[in-house]
Amino acid sequence: MKFGTPPSYASVVIVVSKIPCTYDVFLRAVLFATALAGVILMVTAEQTKTFPVAPGLSITRTAKFSHSPAYIYFVAAMSVAALYSLVSGLVSVFALMKPGGNSAKLMFHFVILDALLLGILASTTGASGGVGYIGLKGNSHSNWNKIPCNRFDFLYCLSNSKPRLLL
């Protein structure tokens, strides 16, 4: 009975080590899509309304994201997240095409940068969520009325909460 050469497991190890990297690329693509959708929703959310002040006299007011520093911070952080996910996704794809796959050093850098970006996105979601909550409910202790939801259509307030729901 002749047994021939033992099977080579080297190719199996390379394929198995590339599977987590494929998930990594997929998750970075999902991050890019959600961050870009959040930026687009926030930047395009705008409403103009005319309020009657006196008979024959009215004031036109516009509500948009650039009127709140927390919303500006949200758009800036989401833009950074979209750019980071695009660049790191491309680096992951190029590392997948490399014969050895991703190195441990590259994955360590990704873990550190991902944790940093997670902290930034958590802080911006909390800041913009707090401003959105005050705008929706107001704060009776500070004498802040509902801003701008008691003056603008509810759809504007709803469109400003969608990007935070994407996270």
CSV table of N, CA and C in Angstrom, one decimal, residues 47-165:
chain,number,residue,atom,x,y,z
A,47,GLN,N,-34.8,73.6,7.1
A,47,GLN,CA,-36.2,74.0,6.9
A,47,GLN,C,-36.3,75.5,7.2
A,48,THR,N,-37.1,76.2,6.3
A,48,THR,CA,-37.4,77.6,6.5
A,48,THR,C,-38.9,77.8,6.7
A,49,LYS,N,-39.2,78.6,7.7
A,49,LYS,CA,-40.6,78.8,8.0
A,49,LYS,C,-40.8,80.3,8.3
A,50,THR,N,-41.9,80.8,8.0
A,50,THR,CA,-42.3,82.2,8.2
A,50,THR,C,-43.3,82.2,9.4
A,51,PHE,N,-43.0,83.1,10.4
A,51,PHE,CA,-43.8,83.2,11.6
A,51,PHE,C,-44.4,84.6,11.6
A,52,PRO,N,-45.8,84.7,11.8
A,52,PRO,CA,-46.4,86.0,11.9
A,52,PRO,C,-46.1,86.6,13.3
A,53,VAL,N,-45.6,87.8,13.3
A,53,VAL,CA,-45.3,88.5,14.5
A,53,VAL,C,-46.4,89.5,14.8
A,54,ALA,N,-46.8,90.2,13.9
A,54,ALA,CA,-47.9,91.2,14.0
A,54,ALA,C,-48.7,91.2,12.7
A,55,PRO,N,-49.9,91.7,12.7
A,55,PRO,CA,-50.7,91.8,11.5
A,55,PRO,C,-49.9,92.5,10.4
A,56,GLY,N,-49.6,91.8,9.3
A,56,GLY,CA,-48.9,92.3,8.2
A,56,GLY,C,-47.4,92.3,8.4
A,57,LEU,N,-46.9,91.7,9.5
A,57,LEU,CA,-45.4,91.6,9.7
A,57,LEU,C,-45.1,90.2,10.1
A,58,SER,N,-44.1,89.6,9.4
A,58,SER,CA,-43.7,88.2,9.6
A,58,SER,C,-42.2,88.1,9.6
A,59,ILE,N,-41.7,87.1,10.2
A,59,ILE,CA,-40.2,86.9,10.3
A,59,ILE,C,-40.0,85.5,9.7
A,60,THR,N,-39.0,85.4,8.8
A,60,THR,CA,-38.6,84.1,8.2
A,60,THR,C,-37.4,83.6,9.0
A,61,ARG,N,-37.5,82.4,9.5
A,61,ARG,CA,-36.4,81.7,10.2
A,61,ARG,C,-36.0,80.4,9.5
A,62,THR,N,-34.7,80.1,9.5
A,62,THR,CA,-34.2,78.9,8.9
A,62,THR,C,-33.5,78.1,10.0
A,63,ALA,N,-33.8,76.8,10.0
A,63,ALA,CA,-33.1,75.9,10.9
A,63,ALA,C,-32.3,74.9,10.1
A,64,LYS,N,-31.0,74.8,10.4
A,64,LYS,CA,-30.1,73.9,9.8
A,64,LYS,C,-29.0,73.4,10.7
A,65,PHE,N,-28.2,72.5,10.3
A,65,PHE,CA,-27.2,71.9,11.2
A,65,PHE,C,-26.1,72.9,11.6
A,66,SER,N,-25.8,73.8,10.8
A,66,SER,CA,-24.7,74.7,11.1
A,66,SER,C,-25.1,75.7,12.2
A,67,HIS,N,-26.3,75.7,12.7
A,67,HIS,CA,-26.7,76.6,13.8
A,67,HIS,C,-26.3,76.1,15.1
A,68,SER,N,-25.8,74.8,15.2
A,68,SER,CA,-25.5,74.2,16.5
A,68,SER,C,-24.1,73.7,16.4
A,69,PRO,N,-23.2,74.1,17.4
A,69,PRO,CA,-21.9,73.5,17.4
A,69,PRO,C,-21.8,72.0,17.6
A,70,ALA,N,-22.8,71.4,18.3
A,70,ALA,CA,-22.8,70.0,18.5
A,70,ALA,C,-23.1,69.3,17.2
A,71,TYR,N,-23.9,69.8,16.3
A,71,TYR,CA,-24.2,69.3,15.0
A,71,TYR,C,-23.0,69.4,14.1
A,72,ILE,N,-22.4,70.5,14.2
A,72,ILE,CA,-21.2,70.7,13.3
A,72,ILE,C,-20.1,69.7,13.7
A,73,TYR,N,-19.9,69.5,15.0
A,73,TYR,CA,-19.0,68.5,15.5
A,73,TYR,C,-19.4,67.1,15.0
A,74,PHE,N,-20.7,66.8,15.0
A,74,PHE,CA,-21.2,65.5,14.5
A,74,PHE,C,-20.8,65.3,13.1
A,75,VAL,N,-21.1,66.4,12.2
A,75,VAL,CA,-20.8,66.2,10.8
A,75,VAL,C,-19.3,66.1,10.6
A,76,ALA,N,-18.5,66.8,11.3
A,76,ALA,CA,-17.0,66.7,11.2
A,76,ALA,C,-16.5,65.3,11.6
A,77,ALA,N,-17.0,64.8,12.7
A,77,ALA,CA,-16.6,63.5,13.2
A,77,ALA,C,-17.0,62.4,12.2
A,78,MET,N,-18.2,62.5,11.7
A,78,MET,CA,-18.7,61.5,10.8
A,78,MET,C,-17.9,61.6,9.5
A,79,SER,N,-17.5,62.7,9.1
A,79,SER,CA,-16.7,62.9,7.9
A,79,SER,C,-15.3,62.2,8.1
A,80,VAL,N,-14.8,62.4,9.2
A,80,VAL,CA,-13.5,61.8,9.6
A,80,VAL,C,-13.7,60.2,9.6
A,81,ALA,N,-14.8,59.8,10.1
A,81,ALA,CA,-15.1,58.3,10.2
A,81,ALA,C,-15.2,57.8,8.8
A,82,ALA,N,-15.9,58.5,7.9
A,82,ALA,CA,-16.0,58.0,6.5
A,82,ALA,C,-14.7,58.0,5.8
A,83,LEU,N,-13.9,59.0,6.0
A,83,LEU,CA,-12.5,59.0,5.4
A,83,LEU,C,-11.6,57.9,5.9
A,84,TYR,N,-11.7,57.8,7.3
A,84,TYR,CA,-10.9,56.7,7.9
A,84,TYR,C,-11.3,55.3,7.4
A,85,SER,N,-12.6,55.1,7.3
A,85,SER,CA,-13.0,53.8,6.9
A,85,SER,C,-12.7,53.5,5.4
A,86,LEU,N,-12.7,54.5,4.6
A,86,LEU,CA,-12.3,54.4,3.2
A,86,LEU,C,-10.8,54.0,3.1
A,87,VAL,N,-10.0,54.8,3.8
A,87,VAL,CA,-8.5,54.6,3.8
A,87,VAL,C,-8.1,53.2,4.4
A,88,SER,N,-8.7,52.9,5.6
A,88,SER,CA,-8.3,51.7,6.2
A,88,SER,C,-8.9,50.5,5.4
A,89,GLY,N,-10.0,50.6,4.8
A,89,GLY,CA,-10.6,49.6,4.0
A,89,GLY,C,-9.7,49.3,2.8
A,90,LEU,N,-9.2,50.3,2.1
A,90,LEU,CA,-8.2,50.1,1.0
A,90,LEU,C,-6.9,49.5,1.5
A,91,VAL,N,-6.4,49.9,2.7
A,91,VAL,CA,-5.2,49.2,3.2
A,91,VAL,C,-5.5,47.8,3.5
A,92,SER,N,-6.7,47.4,4.0
A,92,SER,CA,-7.1,46.0,4.3
A,92,SER,C,-7.1,45.2,3.0
A,93,VAL,N,-7.7,45.8,1.9
A,93,VAL,CA,-7.8,45.1,0.6
A,93,VAL,C,-6.4,44.9,0.1
A,94,PHE,N,-5.5,45.9,0.2
A,94,PHE,CA,-4.2,45.7,-0.3
A,94,PHE,C,-3.4,44.6,0.5
A,95,ALA,N,-3.7,44.6,1.8
A,95,ALA,CA,-3.0,43.6,2.7
A,95,ALA,C,-3.6,42.2,2.3
A,96,LEU,N,-4.9,42.1,2.0
A,96,LEU,CA,-5.4,40.8,1.6
A,96,LEU,C,-4.8,40.3,0.3
A,97,MET,N,-4.4,41.2,-0.6
A,97,MET,CA,-3.8,40.8,-1.9
A,97,MET,C,-2.3,40.3,-1.7
A,98,LYS,N,-1.8,40.8,-0.6
A,98,LYS,CA,-0.4,40.4,-0.3
A,98,LYS,C,-0.3,38.9,0.0
A,99,PRO,N,0.7,38.2,-0.4
A,99,PRO,CA,0.8,36.7,-0.2
A,99,PRO,C,0.7,36.3,1.3
A,100,GLY,N,1.2,37.0,2.2
A,100,GLY,CA,1.2,36.6,3.6
A,100,GLY,C,-0.1,37.0,4.3
A,101,GLY,N,-0.9,37.9,3.8
A,101,GLY,CA,-2.1,38.4,4.4
A,101,GLY,C,-1.7,39.6,5.3
A,102,ASN,N,-2.7,39.9,6.2
A,102,ASN,CA,-2.5,41.0,7.2
A,102,ASN,C,-1.4,40.6,8.2
A,103,SER,N,-0.6,41.6,8.5
A,103,SER,CA,0.4,41.3,9.6
A,103,SER,C,-0.2,41.7,10.9
A,104,ALA,N,0.4,41.1,12.0
A,104,ALA,CA,-0.1,41.4,13.3
A,104,ALA,C,0.1,42.9,13.6
A,105,LYS,N,1.2,43.5,13.1
A,105,LYS,CA,1.5,44.9,13.4
A,105,LYS,C,0.4,45.8,12.8
A,106,LEU,N,0.0,45.5,11.5
A,106,LEU,CA,-1.1,46.2,10.9
A,106,LEU,C,-2.4,46.1,11.7
A,107,MET,N,-2.7,44.9,12.1
A,107,MET,CA,-3.9,44.7,12.8
A,107,MET,C,-3.9,45.4,14.2
A,108,PHE,N,-2.7,45.5,14.8
A,108,PHE,CA,-2.6,46.2,16.1
A,108,PHE,C,-2.9,47.7,15.9
A,109,HIS,N,-2.3,48.2,14.8
A,109,HIS,CA,-2.6,49.6,14.5
A,109,HIS,C,-4.0,49.9,14.2
A,110,PHE,N,-4.7,49.0,13.5
A,110,PHE,CA,-6.1,49.1,13.3
A,110,PHE,C,-6.9,49.1,14.6
A,111,VAL,N,-6.5,48.2,15.5
A,111,VAL,CA,-7.3,48.1,16.8
A,111,VAL,C,-7.1,49.5,17.6
A,112,ILE,N,-5.9,50.0,17.6
A,112,ILE,CA,-5.7,51.3,18.3
A,112,ILE,C,-6.5,52.4,17.6
A,113,LEU,N,-6.4,52.5,16.3
A,113,LEU,CA,-7.1,53.6,15.6
A,113,LEU,C,-8.6,53.4,15.6
A,114,ASP,N,-9.1,52.2,15.6
A,114,ASP,CA,-10.5,51.9,15.7
A,114,ASP,C,-11.1,52.3,17.1
A,115,ALA,N,-10.3,52.0,18.1
A,115,ALA,CA,-10.7,52.4,19.5
A,115,ALA,C,-10.8,53.9,19.6
A,116,LEU,N,-9.8,54.6,19.0
A,116,LEU,CA,-9.8,56.1,19.1
A,116,LEU,C,-11.0,56.6,18.3
A,117,LEU,N,-11.3,56.1,17.2
A,117,LEU,CA,-12.5,56.6,16.4
A,117,LEU,C,-13.8,56.2,17.1
A,118,LEU,N,-13.8,55.1,17.8
A,118,LEU,CA,-15.0,54.8,18.5
A,118,LEU,C,-15.3,55.8,19.6
A,119,GLY,N,-14.2,56.2,20.3
A,119,GLY,CA,-14.4,57.2,21.3
A,119,GLY,C,-14.9,58.6,20.8
A,120,ILE,N,-14.3,59.0,19.6
A,120,ILE,CA,-14.8,60.2,19.0
A,120,ILE,C,-16.2,60.1,18.6
A,121,LEU,N,-16.6,59.0,17.9
A,121,LEU,CA,-18.0,58.9,17.5
A,121,LEU,C,-19.0,58.8,18.7
A,122,ALA,N,-18.5,58.2,19.8
A,122,ALA,CA,-19.4,58.1,20.9
A,122,ALA,C,-19.6,59.5,21.5
A,123,SER,N,-18.6,60.3,21.6
A,123,SER,CA,-18.7,61.6,22.1
A,123,SER,C,-19.6,62.5,21.3
A,124,THR,N,-19.4,62.4,20.0
A,124,THR,CA,-20.2,63.2,19.1
A,124,THR,C,-21.7,62.8,19.1
A,125,THR,N,-21.9,61.5,19.2
A,125,THR,CA,-23.3,61.0,19.2
A,125,THR,C,-24.0,61.5,20.5
A,126,GLY,N,-23.2,61.5,21.6
A,126,GLY,CA,-23.8,62.0,22.9
A,126,GLY,C,-24.1,63.5,22.9
A,127,ALA,N,-23.1,64.2,22.3
A,127,ALA,CA,-23.3,65.7,22.2
A,127,ALA,C,-24.5,66.1,21.3
A,128,SER,N,-24.6,65.5,20.2
A,128,SER,CA,-25.7,65.9,19.3
A,128,SER,C,-27.0,65.3,19.8
A,129,GLY,N,-26.9,64.1,20.4
A,129,GLY,CA,-28.1,63.5,21.0
A,129,GLY,C,-28.7,64.4,22.1
A,130,GLY,N,-27.8,65.0,22.9
A,130,GLY,CA,-28.2,65.9,24.0
A,130,GLY,C,-28.8,67.1,23.5
A,131,VAL,N,-28.3,67.7,22.5
A,131,VAL,CA,-28.8,68.9,21.8
A,131,VAL,C,-30.2,68.6,21.2
A,132,GLY,N,-30.2,67.4,20.5
A,132,GLY,CA,-31.5,67.0,19.9
A,132,GLY,C,-32.6,66.7,21.0
A,133,TYR,N,-32.2,66.2,22.1
A,133,TYR,CA,-33.2,65.9,23.2
A,133,TYR,C,-33.7,67.2,23.8
A,134,ILE,N,-32.8,68.2,24.0
A,134,ILE,CA,-33.2,69.5,24.5
A,134,ILE,C,-34.1,70.2,23.5
A,135,GLY,N,-33.8,70.0,22.2
A,135,GLY,CA,-34.6,70.6,21.2
A,135,GLY,C,-36.0,70.0,21.1
A,136,LEU,N,-36.1,68.7,21.4
A,136,LEU,CA,-37.3,68.0,21.3
A,136,LEU,C,-38.2,68.2,22.6
A,137,LYS,N,-37.6,68.1,23.7
A,137,LYS,CA,-38.3,68.2,25.0
A,137,LYS,C,-38.2,69.5,25.7
A,138,GLY,N,-37.1,70.3,25.5
A,138,GLY,CA,-36.9,71.5,26.2
A,138,GLY,C,-36.3,71.2,27.6
A,139,ASN,N,-36.1,72.2,28.4
A,139,ASN,CA,-35.5,72.1,29.7
A,139,ASN,C,-36.2,73.1,30.6
A,140,SER,N,-37.1,72.7,31.4
A,140,SER,CA,-37.9,73.7,32.3
A,140,SER,C,-37.0,74.3,33.3
A,141,HIS,N,-36.0,73.6,33.8
A,141,HIS,CA,-35.1,74.1,34.9
A,141,HIS,C,-34.3,75.3,34.3
A,142,SER,N,-33.9,75.3,33.1
A,142,SER,CA,-33.1,76.3,32.5
A,142,SER,C,-34.0,77.3,31.7
A,143,ASN,N,-35.3,77.1,31.7
A,143,ASN,CA,-36.2,78.0,30.9
A,143,ASN,C,-35.9,77.9,29.5
A,144,TRP,N,-35.6,76.8,29.0
A,144,TRP,CA,-35.4,76.6,27.5
A,144,TRP,C,-36.6,75.9,27.0
A,145,ASN,N,-37.2,76.6,26.1
A,145,ASN,CA,-38.4,76.0,25.4
A,145,ASN,C,-38.0,75.0,24.4
A,146,LYS,N,-38.9,74.3,23.8
A,146,LYS,CA,-38.6,73.3,22.8
A,146,LYS,C,-38.0,74.1,21.6
A,147,ILE,N,-36.8,73.7,21.2
A,147,ILE,CA,-36.1,74.3,20.1
A,147,ILE,C,-35.8,73.3,19.1
A,148,PRO,N,-36.0,73.4,17.8
A,148,PRO,CA,-36.9,74.2,17.1
A,148,PRO,C,-38.3,73.5,16.9
A,149,CYS,N,-38.5,72.4,17.6
A,149,CYS,CA,-39.6,71.5,17.2
A,149,CYS,C,-41.0,72.1,17.5
A,150,ASN,N,-41.0,73.1,18.4
A,150,ASN,CA,-42.3,73.7,18.6
A,150,ASN,C,-42.6,74.8,17.6
A,151,ARG,N,-41.6,75.2,16.8
A,151,ARG,CA,-41.7,76.2,15.8
A,151,ARG,C,-41.7,75.6,14.4
A,152,PHE,N,-41.0,74.5,14.2
A,152,PHE,CA,-40.8,73.9,12.9
A,152,PHE,C,-41.6,72.6,12.8
A,153,ASP,N,-41.7,72.1,11.7
A,153,ASP,CA,-42.4,70.8,11.5
A,153,ASP,C,-41.7,69.7,12.2
A,154,PHE,N,-42.4,68.7,12.6
A,154,PHE,CA,-41.7,67.6,13.3
A,154,PHE,C,-40.8,66.8,12.4
A,155,LEU,N,-41.0,66.9,11.1
A,155,LEU,CA,-40.1,66.2,10.2
A,155,LEU,C,-38.7,66.7,10.2
A,156,TYR,N,-38.5,68.0,10.5
A,156,TYR,CA,-37.1,68.5,10.6
A,156,TYR,C,-36.4,67.9,11.8
A,157,CYS,N,-37.1,67.8,12.9
A,157,CYS,CA,-36.5,67.2,14.1
A,157,CYS,C,-36.3,65.7,13.9
A,158,LEU,N,-37.2,65.1,13.2
A,158,LEU,CA,-37.0,63.7,12.9
A,158,LEU,C,-35.8,63.5,12.0
A,159,SER,N,-35.6,64.4,11.0
A,159,SER,CA,-34.5,64.2,10.1
A,159,SER,C,-33.2,64.4,10.7
A,160,ASN,N,-33.1,65.2,11.8
A,160,ASN,CA,-31.9,65.4,12.5
A,160,ASN,C,-31.6,64.3,13.5
A,161,SER,N,-32.6,63.4,13.8
A,161,SER,CA,-32.3,62.3,14.7
A,161,SER,C,-31.9,61.0,13.9
A,162,LYS,N,-32.2,61.0,12.6
A,162,LYS,CA,-31.8,59.8,11.8
A,162,LYS,C,-30.3,59.5,11.7
A,163,PRO,N,-29.4,60.5,11.5
A,163,PRO,CA,-28.0,60.1,11.5
A,163,PRO,C,-27.5,59.5,12.8
A,164,ARG,N,-28.1,59.9,13.9
A,164,ARG,CA,-27.6,59.3,15.2
A,164,ARG,C,-28.2,57.8,15.3
A,165,LEU,N,-29.3,57.6,14.7
A,165,LEU,CA,-29.8,56.2,14.7
A,165,LEU,C,-29.0,55.3,13.9
